[in-house]
CSV table of C-alpha atoms in Angstrom, one decimal:
chain,number,residue,atom,x,y,z
A,1,MET,CA,15.1,113.7,120.5
A,2,ASN,CA,16.3,116.7,122.9
A,3,LYS,CA,19.8,114.7,123.9
A,4,ALA,CA,19.8,114.1,120.1
A,5,PHE,CA,19.5,117.6,119.0
A,6,THR,CA,21.6,119.3,121.9
A,7,ILE,CA,24.5,117.2,120.4
A,8,PHE,CA,23.7,118.4,116.6
A,9,ILE,CA,23.4,121.9,117.6
A,10,GLY,CA,26.5,121.6,119.5
A,11,PHE,CA,28.5,120.0,116.9
A,12,VAL,CA,26.9,122.3,114.3
A,13,HIS,CA,27.8,125.1,116.5
A,14,ASP,CA,31.6,124.3,116.9
A,15,PHE,CA,32.0,123.3,113.4
A,16,ALA,CA,30.8,126.7,111.7
A,17,ALA,CA,33.3,128.3,114.6
A,18,GLY,CA,36.1,126.6,113.0
A,19,CYS,CA,35.2,126.8,109.5
A,20,TYR,CA,35.5,130.9,110.3
A,21,ALA,CA,38.6,130.6,111.6
A,22,ALA,CA,39.2,128.8,108.1
A,23,THR,CA,38.0,131.4,106.2
A,24,VAL,CA,40.2,133.8,108.3
A,25,LEU,CA,43.4,131.9,107.8
A,26,GLY,CA,42.7,131.4,104.0
A,27,ILE,CA,42.4,135.4,103.4
A,28,TYR,CA,45.4,136.0,105.4
A,29,TRP,CA,47.3,133.5,103.7
A,30,LEU,CA,45.7,134.4,99.4
A,31,SER,CA,46.6,138.5,100.5
A,32,ARG,CA,50.3,137.5,101.6
A,33,GLN,CA,51.2,136.3,98.2
A,34,ALA,CA,52.2,137.0,95.7
A,35,TYR,CA,50.1,136.6,91.5
A,36,PRO,CA,51.0,137.8,88.3
A,37,PRO,CA,47.8,140.6,87.3
A,38,GLU,CA,46.2,138.2,85.5
A,39,VAL,CA,45.5,135.8,88.2
A,40,GLY,CA,44.2,138.7,90.3
A,41,ALA,CA,40.1,138.9,89.4
A,42,ILE,CA,40.6,135.1,90.6
A,43,ILE,CA,41.9,135.7,93.4
A,44,LEU,CA,40.0,138.5,94.5
A,45,GLY,CA,36.6,136.9,93.9
A,46,LEU,CA,38.1,133.4,96.1
A,47,LYS,CA,38.9,136.0,99.2
A,48,LYS,CA,35.2,137.6,98.7
A,49,GLU,CA,33.8,134.2,98.6
A,50,LEU,CA,35.8,133.7,101.9
A,51,PHE,CA,34.5,136.3,103.5
A,52,TRP,CA,31.1,136.0,102.7
A,53,THR,CA,31.4,132.1,103.7
A,54,GLY,CA,33.0,133.2,106.8
A,55,ILE,CA,30.1,135.9,107.6
A,56,ALA,CA,28.1,132.7,107.0
A,57,CYS,CA,29.7,130.4,109.3
A,58,VAL,CA,29.5,133.7,112.0
A,59,VAL,CA,25.6,133.5,111.7
A,60,THR,CA,25.9,130.2,111.8
A,61,VAL,CA,27.4,129.9,115.1
A,62,PHE,CA,25.0,133.1,116.4
A,63,ALA,CA,22.1,131.0,115.7
A,64,THR,CA,22.8,127.8,116.9
A,65,GLY,CA,25.4,129.5,120.0
A,66,ALA,CA,21.3,130.9,120.7
A,67,GLY,CA,19.8,127.1,120.2
A,68,ARG,CA,22.3,125.8,122.7
A,69,THR,CA,20.9,128.0,125.5
A,70,PHE,CA,17.9,126.8,125.2
A,71,THR,CA,19.5,123.1,125.4
A,72,TYR,CA,20.5,123.3,128.5
A,73,VAL,CA,19.0,124.3,130.7
A,74,ASP,CA,19.2,121.6,134.2
A,75,ASN,CA,21.8,122.4,136.7
A,76,VAL,CA,23.7,119.4,135.3
A,77,TYR,CA,26.3,120.3,137.7
A,78,GLY,CA,24.7,121.4,140.8
A,79,GLU,CA,23.6,124.8,141.7
A,80,ASP,CA,27.2,126.5,142.8
A,81,ALA,CA,29.3,125.2,139.5
A,82,GLU,CA,25.8,126.0,137.8
A,83,LYS,CA,26.4,129.3,138.3
A,84,ARG,CA,30.0,129.9,138.5
A,85,ARG,CA,29.7,128.0,134.5
A,86,ARG,CA,27.4,130.7,133.3
A,87,LYS,CA,28.9,133.9,134.7
A,88,LEU,CA,32.7,132.5,133.0
A,89,LEU,CA,30.0,131.8,130.1
A,90,ILE,CA,29.1,135.1,129.4
A,91,ILE,CA,32.9,136.3,130.1
A,92,LYS,CA,33.4,133.7,127.5
A,93,HIS,CA,31.0,135.5,124.9
A,94,VAL,CA,32.0,138.7,125.8
A,95,PHE,CA,35.6,138.1,124.6
A,96,LEU,CA,34.4,135.1,122.0
A,97,PHE,CA,32.4,138.9,120.3
A,98,ALA,CA,35.1,140.9,119.7
A,99,VAL,CA,37.5,138.6,118.6
A,100,PHE,CA,35.2,138.1,116.2
A,101,GLY,CA,34.5,141.3,115.6
A,102,LEU,CA,38.0,142.3,115.2
A,103,GLY,CA,38.5,139.2,112.5
A,104,ILE,CA,35.2,140.0,110.9
A,105,TRP,CA,36.9,143.5,110.2
A,106,TRP,CA,40.5,142.0,109.6
A,107,GLN,CA,39.0,139.9,106.6
A,108,TYR,CA,36.8,143.0,105.2
A,109,SER,CA,40.4,144.9,105.6
A,110,MET,CA,42.4,142.6,103.4
A,111,VAL,CA,39.6,141.5,101.3
A,112,PHE,CA,37.9,145.3,100.1
A,113,ARG,CA,41.0,147.8,100.4
């Protein structure tokens, strides 16, 4: 059961991250298009939906990421490799936290400016 849960959490984590990226690209694409005034409210509504879906995806990524920290507790790769892996994971997550923050800010600026 634990292995299946670990795989499921990892899948949801990666899927939510991909969905978040899709919401960023969707809002960007919609913001670059020219629309007649009569559909402006519909496009704005769609952009808002994508923004809030993106926020839900980020929350899911954070929640499943926290869940992943409890599922990878063994020294699978050996003690030295695990120390190196954990250090690189910290660096990766600091970088990705900044990317998510900048992405949310960029989305917000395109939707609610």
